[in-house]
CSV table of N, CA, C and O in Angstrom, one decimal:
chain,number,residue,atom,x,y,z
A,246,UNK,N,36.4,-0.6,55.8
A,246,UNK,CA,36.1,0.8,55.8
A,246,UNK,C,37.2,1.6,55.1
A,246,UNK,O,38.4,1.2,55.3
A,247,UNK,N,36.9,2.6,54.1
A,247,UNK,CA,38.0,3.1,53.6
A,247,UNK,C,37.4,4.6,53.9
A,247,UNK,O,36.2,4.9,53.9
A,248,UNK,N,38.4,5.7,54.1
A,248,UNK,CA,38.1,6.9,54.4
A,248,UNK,C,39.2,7.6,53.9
A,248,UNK,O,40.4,7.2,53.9
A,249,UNK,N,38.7,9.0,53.4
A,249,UNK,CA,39.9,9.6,52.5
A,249,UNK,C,40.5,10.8,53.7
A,249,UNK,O,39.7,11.7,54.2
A,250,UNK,N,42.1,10.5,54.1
A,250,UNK,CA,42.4,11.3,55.1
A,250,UNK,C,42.5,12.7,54.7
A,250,UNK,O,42.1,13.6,55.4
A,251,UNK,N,43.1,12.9,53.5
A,251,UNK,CA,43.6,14.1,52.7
A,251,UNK,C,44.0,14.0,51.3
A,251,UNK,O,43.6,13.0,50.8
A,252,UNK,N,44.4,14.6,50.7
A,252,UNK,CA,44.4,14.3,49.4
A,252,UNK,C,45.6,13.3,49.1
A,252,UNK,O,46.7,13.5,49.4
A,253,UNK,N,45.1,12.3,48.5
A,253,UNK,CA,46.7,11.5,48.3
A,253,UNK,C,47.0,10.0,49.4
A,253,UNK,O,47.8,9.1,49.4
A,254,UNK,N,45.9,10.4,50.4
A,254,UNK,CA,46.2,9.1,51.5
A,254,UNK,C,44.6,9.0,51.9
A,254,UNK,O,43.7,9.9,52.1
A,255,UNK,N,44.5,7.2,51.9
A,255,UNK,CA,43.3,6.7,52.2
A,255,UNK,C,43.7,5.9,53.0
A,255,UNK,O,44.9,5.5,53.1
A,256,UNK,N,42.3,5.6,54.0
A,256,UNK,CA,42.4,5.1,54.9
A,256,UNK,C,41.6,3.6,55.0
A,256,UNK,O,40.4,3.7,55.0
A,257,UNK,N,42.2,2.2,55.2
A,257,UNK,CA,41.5,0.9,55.0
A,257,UNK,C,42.0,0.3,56.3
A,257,UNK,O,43.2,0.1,56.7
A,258,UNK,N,41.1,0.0,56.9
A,258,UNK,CA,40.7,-0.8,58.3
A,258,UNK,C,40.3,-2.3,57.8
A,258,UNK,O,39.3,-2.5,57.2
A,259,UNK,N,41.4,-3.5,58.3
A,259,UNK,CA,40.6,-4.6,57.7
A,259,UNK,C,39.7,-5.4,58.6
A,259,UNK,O,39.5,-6.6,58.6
A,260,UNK,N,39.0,-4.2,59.5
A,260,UNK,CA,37.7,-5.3,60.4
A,260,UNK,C,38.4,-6.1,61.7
A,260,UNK,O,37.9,-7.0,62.4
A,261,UNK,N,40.0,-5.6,61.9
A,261,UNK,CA,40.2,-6.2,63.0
A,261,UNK,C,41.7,-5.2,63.2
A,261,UNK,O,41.4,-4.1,63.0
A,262,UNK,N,43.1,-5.3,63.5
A,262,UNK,CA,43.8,-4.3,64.1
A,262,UNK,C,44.9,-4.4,62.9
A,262,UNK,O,46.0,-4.0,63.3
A,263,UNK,N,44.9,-4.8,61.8
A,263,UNK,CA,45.5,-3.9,60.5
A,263,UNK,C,44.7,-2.6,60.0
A,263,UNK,O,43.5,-2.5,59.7
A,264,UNK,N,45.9,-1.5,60.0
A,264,UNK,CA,45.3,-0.8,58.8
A,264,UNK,C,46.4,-0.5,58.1
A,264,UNK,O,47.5,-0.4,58.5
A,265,UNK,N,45.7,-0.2,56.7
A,265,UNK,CA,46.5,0.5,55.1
A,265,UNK,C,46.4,1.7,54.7
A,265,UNK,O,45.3,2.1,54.4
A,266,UNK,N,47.2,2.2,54.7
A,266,UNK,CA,47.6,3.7,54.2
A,266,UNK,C,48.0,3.7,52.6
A,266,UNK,O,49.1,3.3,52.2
A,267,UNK,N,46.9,4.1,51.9
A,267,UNK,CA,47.3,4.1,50.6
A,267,UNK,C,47.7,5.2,50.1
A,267,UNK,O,47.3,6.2,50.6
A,268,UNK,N,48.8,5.2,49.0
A,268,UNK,CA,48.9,6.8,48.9
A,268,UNK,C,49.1,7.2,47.5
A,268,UNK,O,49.8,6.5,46.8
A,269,UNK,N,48.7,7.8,47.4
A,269,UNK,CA,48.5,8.0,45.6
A,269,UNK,C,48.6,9.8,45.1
A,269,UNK,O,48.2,10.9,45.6
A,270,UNK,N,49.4,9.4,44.0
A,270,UNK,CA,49.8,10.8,43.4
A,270,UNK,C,51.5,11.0,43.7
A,270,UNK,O,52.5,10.2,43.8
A,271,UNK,N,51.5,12.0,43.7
A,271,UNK,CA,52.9,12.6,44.4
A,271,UNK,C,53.0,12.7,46.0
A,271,UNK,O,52.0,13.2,46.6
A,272,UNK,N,53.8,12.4,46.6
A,272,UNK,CA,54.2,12.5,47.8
A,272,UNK,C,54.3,13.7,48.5
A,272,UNK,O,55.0,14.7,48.3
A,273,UNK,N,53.6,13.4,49.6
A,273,UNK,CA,53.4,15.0,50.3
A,273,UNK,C,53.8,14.6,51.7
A,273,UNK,O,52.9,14.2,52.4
A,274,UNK,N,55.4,14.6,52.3
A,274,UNK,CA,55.6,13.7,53.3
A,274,UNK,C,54.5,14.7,54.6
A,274,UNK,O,54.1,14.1,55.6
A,275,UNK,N,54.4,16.2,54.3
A,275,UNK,CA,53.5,16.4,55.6
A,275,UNK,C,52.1,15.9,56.2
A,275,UNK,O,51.7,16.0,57.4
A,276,UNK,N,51.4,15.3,54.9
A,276,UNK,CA,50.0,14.9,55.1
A,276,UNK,C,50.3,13.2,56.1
A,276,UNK,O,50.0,12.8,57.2
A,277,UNK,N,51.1,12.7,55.1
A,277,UNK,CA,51.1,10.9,55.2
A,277,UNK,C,52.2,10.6,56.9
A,277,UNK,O,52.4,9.7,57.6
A,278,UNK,N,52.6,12.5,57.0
A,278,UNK,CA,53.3,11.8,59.0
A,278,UNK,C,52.2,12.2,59.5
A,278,UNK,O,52.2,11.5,60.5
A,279,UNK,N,50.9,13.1,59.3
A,279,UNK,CA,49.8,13.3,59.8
A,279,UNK,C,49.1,12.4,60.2
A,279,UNK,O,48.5,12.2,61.3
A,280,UNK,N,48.9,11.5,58.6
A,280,UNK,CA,48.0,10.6,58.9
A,280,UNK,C,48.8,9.4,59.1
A,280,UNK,O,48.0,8.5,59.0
A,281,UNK,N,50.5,8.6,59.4
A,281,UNK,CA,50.6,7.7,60.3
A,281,UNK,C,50.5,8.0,61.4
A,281,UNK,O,50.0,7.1,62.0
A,282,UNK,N,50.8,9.2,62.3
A,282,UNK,CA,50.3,9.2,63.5
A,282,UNK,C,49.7,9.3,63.7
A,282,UNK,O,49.8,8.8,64.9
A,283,UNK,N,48.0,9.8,63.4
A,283,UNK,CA,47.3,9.5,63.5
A,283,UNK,C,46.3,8.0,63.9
A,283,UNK,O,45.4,7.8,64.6
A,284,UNK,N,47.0,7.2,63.0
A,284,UNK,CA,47.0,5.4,63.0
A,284,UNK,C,47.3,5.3,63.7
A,284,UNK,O,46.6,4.7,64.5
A,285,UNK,N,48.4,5.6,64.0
A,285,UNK,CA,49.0,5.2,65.5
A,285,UNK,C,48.6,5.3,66.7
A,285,UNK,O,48.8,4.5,67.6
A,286,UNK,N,47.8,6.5,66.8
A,286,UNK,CA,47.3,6.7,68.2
A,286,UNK,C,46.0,5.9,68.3
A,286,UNK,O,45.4,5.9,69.4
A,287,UNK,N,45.6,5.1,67.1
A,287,UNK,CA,44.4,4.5,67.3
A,287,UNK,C,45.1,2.9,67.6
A,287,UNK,O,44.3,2.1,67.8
A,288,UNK,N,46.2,2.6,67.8
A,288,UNK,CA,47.0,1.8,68.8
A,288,UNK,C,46.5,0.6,67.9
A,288,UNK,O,45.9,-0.2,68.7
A,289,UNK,N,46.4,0.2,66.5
A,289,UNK,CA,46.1,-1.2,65.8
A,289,UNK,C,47.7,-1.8,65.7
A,289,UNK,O,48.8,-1.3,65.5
A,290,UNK,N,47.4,-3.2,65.8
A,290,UNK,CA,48.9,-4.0,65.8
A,290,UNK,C,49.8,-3.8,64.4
A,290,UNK,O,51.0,-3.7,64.4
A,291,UNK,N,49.1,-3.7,63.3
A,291,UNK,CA,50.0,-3.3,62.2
A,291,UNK,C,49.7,-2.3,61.9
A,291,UNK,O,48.6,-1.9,62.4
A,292,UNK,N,50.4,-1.2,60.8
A,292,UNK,CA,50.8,-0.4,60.1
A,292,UNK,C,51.1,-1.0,58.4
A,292,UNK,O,52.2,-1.3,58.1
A,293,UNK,N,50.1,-1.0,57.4
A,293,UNK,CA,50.8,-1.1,56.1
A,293,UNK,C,50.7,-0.1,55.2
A,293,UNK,O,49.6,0.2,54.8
A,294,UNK,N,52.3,0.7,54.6
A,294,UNK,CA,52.1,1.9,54.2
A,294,UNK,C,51.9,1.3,52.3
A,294,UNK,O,52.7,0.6,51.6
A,295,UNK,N,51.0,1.7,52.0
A,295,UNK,CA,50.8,1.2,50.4
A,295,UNK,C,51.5,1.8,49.3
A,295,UNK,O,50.6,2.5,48.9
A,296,UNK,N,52.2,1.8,48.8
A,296,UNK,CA,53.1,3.0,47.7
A,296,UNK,C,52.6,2.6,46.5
A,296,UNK,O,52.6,3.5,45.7
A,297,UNK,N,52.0,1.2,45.9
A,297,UNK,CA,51.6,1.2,45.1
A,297,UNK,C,51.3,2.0,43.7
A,297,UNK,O,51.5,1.8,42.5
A,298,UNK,N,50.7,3.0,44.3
A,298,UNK,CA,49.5,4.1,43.6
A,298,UNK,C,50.4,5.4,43.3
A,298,UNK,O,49.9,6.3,42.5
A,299,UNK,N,51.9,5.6,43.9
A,299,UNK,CA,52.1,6.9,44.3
A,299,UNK,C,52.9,6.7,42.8
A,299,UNK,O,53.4,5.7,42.4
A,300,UNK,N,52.9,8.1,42.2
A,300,UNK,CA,53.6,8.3,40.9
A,300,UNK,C,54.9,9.2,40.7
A,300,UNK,O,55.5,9.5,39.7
A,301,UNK,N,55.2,9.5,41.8
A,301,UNK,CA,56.5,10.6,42.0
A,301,UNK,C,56.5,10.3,43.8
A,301,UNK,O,55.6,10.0,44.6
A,302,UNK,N,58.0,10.5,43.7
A,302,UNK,CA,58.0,10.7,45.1
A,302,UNK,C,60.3,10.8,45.4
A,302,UNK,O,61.0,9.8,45.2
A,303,UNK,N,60.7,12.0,45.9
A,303,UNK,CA,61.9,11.9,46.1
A,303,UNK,C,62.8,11.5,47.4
A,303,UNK,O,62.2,11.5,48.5
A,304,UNK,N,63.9,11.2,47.3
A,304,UNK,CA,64.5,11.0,48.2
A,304,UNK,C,64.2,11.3,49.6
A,304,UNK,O,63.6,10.7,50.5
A,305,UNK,N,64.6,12.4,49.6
A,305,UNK,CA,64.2,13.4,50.7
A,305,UNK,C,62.4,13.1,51.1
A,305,UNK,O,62.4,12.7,52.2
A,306,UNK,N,61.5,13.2,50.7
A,306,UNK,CA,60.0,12.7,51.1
A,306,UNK,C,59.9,11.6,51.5
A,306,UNK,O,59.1,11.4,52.3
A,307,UNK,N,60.8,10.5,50.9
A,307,UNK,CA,60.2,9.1,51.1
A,307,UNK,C,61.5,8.7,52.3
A,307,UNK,O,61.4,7.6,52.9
A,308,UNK,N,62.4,9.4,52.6
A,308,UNK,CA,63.2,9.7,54.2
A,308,UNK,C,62.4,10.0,54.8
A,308,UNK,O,61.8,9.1,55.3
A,309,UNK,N,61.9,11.4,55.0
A,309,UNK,CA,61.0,11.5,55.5
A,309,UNK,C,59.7,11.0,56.1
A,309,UNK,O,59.3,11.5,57.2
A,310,UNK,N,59.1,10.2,55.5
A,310,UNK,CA,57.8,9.2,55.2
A,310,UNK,C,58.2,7.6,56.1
A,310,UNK,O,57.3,6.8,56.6
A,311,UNK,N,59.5,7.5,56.1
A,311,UNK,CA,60.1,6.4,56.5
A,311,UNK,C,60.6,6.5,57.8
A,311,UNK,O,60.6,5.5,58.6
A,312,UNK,N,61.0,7.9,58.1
A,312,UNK,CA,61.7,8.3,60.0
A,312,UNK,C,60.3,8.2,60.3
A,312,UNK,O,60.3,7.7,61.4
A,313,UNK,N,58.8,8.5,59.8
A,313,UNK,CA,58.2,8.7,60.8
A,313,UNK,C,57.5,7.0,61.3
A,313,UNK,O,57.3,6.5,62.4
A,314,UNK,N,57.4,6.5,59.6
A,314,UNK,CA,57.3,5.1,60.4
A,314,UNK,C,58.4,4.0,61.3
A,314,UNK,O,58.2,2.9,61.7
A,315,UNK,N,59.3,4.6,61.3
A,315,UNK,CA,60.4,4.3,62.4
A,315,UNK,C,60.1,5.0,63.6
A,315,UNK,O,60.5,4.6,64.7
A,316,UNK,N,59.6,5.7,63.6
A,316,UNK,CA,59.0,6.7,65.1
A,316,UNK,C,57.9,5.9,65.6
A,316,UNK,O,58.0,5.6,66.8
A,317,UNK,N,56.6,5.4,64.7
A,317,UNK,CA,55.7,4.7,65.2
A,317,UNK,C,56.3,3.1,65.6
A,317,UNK,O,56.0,2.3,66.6
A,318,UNK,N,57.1,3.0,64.3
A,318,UNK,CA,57.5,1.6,65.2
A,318,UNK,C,58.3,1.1,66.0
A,318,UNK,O,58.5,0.0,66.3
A,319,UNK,N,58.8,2.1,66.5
A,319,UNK,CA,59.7,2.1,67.9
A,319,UNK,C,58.7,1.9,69.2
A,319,UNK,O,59.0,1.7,70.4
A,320,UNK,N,57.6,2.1,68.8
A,320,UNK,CA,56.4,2.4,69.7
A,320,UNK,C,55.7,0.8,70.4
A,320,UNK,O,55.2,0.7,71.5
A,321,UNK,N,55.9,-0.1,69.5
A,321,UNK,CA,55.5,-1.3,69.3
A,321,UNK,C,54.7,-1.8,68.4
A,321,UNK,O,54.4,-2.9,68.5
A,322,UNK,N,54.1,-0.6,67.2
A,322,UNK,CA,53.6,-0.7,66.3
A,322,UNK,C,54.0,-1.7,64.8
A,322,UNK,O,55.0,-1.3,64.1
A,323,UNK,N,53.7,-2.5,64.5
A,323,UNK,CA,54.3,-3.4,63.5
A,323,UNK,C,54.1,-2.5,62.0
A,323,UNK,O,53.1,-2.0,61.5
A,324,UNK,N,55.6,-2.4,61.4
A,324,UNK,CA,55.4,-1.5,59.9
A,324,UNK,C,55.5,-2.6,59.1
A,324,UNK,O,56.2,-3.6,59.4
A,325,UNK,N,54.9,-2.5,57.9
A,325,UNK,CA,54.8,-2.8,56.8
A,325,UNK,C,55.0,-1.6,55.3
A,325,UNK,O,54.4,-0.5,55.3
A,326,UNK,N,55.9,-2.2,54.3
A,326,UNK,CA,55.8,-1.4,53.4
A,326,UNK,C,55.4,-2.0,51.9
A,326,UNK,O,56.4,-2.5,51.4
A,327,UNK,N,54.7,-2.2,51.3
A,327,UNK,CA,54.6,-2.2,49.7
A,327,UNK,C,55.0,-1.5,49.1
A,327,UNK,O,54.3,-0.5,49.1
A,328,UNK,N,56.1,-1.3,48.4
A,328,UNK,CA,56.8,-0.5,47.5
A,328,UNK,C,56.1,0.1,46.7
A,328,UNK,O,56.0,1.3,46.8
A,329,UNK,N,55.2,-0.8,45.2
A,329,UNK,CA,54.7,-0.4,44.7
A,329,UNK,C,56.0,-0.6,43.2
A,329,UNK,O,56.9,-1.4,42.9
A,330,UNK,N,55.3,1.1,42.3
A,330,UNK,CA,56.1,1.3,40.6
A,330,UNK,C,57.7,1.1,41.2
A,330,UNK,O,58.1,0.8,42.4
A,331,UNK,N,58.5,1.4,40.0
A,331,UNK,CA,59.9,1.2,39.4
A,331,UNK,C,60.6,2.1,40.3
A,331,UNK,O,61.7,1.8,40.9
A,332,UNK,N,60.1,3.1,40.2
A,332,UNK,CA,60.7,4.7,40.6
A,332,UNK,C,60.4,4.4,42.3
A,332,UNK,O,61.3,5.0,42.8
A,333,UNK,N,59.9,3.9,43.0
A,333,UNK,CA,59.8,4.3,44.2
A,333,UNK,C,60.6,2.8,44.8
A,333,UNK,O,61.3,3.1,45.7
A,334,UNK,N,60.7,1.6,44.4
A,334,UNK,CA,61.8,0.6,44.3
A,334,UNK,C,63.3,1.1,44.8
A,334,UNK,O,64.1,0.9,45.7
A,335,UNK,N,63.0,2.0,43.3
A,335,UNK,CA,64.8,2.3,43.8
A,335,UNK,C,65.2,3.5,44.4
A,335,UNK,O,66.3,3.7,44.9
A,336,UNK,N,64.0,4.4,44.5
A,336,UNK,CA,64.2,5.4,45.5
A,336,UNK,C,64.7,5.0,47.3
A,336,UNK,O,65.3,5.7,48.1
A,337,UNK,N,64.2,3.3,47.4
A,337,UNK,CA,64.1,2.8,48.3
A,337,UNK,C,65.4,2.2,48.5
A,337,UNK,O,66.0,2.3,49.5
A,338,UNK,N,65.8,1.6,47.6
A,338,UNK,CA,67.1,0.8,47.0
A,338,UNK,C,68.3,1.5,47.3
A,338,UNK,O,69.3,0.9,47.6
A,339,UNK,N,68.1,2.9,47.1
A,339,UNK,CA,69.0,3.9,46.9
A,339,UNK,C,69.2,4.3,48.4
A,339,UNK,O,70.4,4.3,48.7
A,340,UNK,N,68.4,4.4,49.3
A,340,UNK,CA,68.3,4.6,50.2
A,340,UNK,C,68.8,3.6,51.4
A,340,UNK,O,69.3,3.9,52.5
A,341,UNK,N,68.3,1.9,50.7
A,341,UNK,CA,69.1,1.8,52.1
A,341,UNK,C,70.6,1.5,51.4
A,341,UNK,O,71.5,1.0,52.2
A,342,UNK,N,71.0,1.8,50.2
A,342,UNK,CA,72.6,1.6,49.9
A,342,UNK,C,73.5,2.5,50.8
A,342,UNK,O,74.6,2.3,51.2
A,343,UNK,N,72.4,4.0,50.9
A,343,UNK,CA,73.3,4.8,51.7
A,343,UNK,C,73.5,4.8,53.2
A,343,UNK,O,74.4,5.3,54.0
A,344,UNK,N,72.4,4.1,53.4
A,344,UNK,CA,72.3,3.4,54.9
A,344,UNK,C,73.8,2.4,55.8
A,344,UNK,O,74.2,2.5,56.9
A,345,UNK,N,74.1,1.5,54.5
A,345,UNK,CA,74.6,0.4,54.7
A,345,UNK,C,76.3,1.0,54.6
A,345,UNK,O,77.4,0.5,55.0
A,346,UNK,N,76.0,2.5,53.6
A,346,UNK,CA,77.4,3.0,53.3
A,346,UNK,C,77.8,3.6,54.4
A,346,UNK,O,79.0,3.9,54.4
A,347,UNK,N,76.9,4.1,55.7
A,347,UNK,CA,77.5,4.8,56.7
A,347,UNK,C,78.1,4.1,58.0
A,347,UNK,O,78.7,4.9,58.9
């Protein structure tokens, strides 16, 4: 089943307790904490967030995008990430260098 949550995030159920959060376009970190919590409250064993598709996305959004799936998976919820393009790699890259720097 795939279902469009909002603009930019779809929703794929794979017929048993994974679902995929696809997200495409530019990054709208308010929609995609909407719709992982939302996932979440539907209590499926994984979480995979798709970046694949997304064509921009900054620092600050994809922080964002990341505390909240660290909120669900503090829960007992299993995360998953696919990176996805070049630009969101090292957005990610970048991010945990500053991680590792504190």
């Amino acid at each position: 089943m795939s279902l469009p949550l909002s603009s930019g995030v779809r929703y794929h159920r794979d017929g048993g307790h994974m679902v995929r959060l696809e997200l495409t376009g530019a990054v709208d970190p308010a929609s995609i904490d909407r719709a992982i919590r939302g996932v979440a409250a539907e209590r499926p064993s994984t979480l995979v967030l798709d970046l694949r598709r997304v064509s921009s996305v900054d620092s600050d959004s994809l922080a964002r995008v990341l505390d909240a799936l660290r909120g669900v998976g503090s829960d007992g919820l299993k995360v998953a990430v696919i990176p996805g393009v070049t630009t969101v790699r090292r957005v990610l890259q970048l991010r945990s260098a500053r991680r590792k720097e504190r």
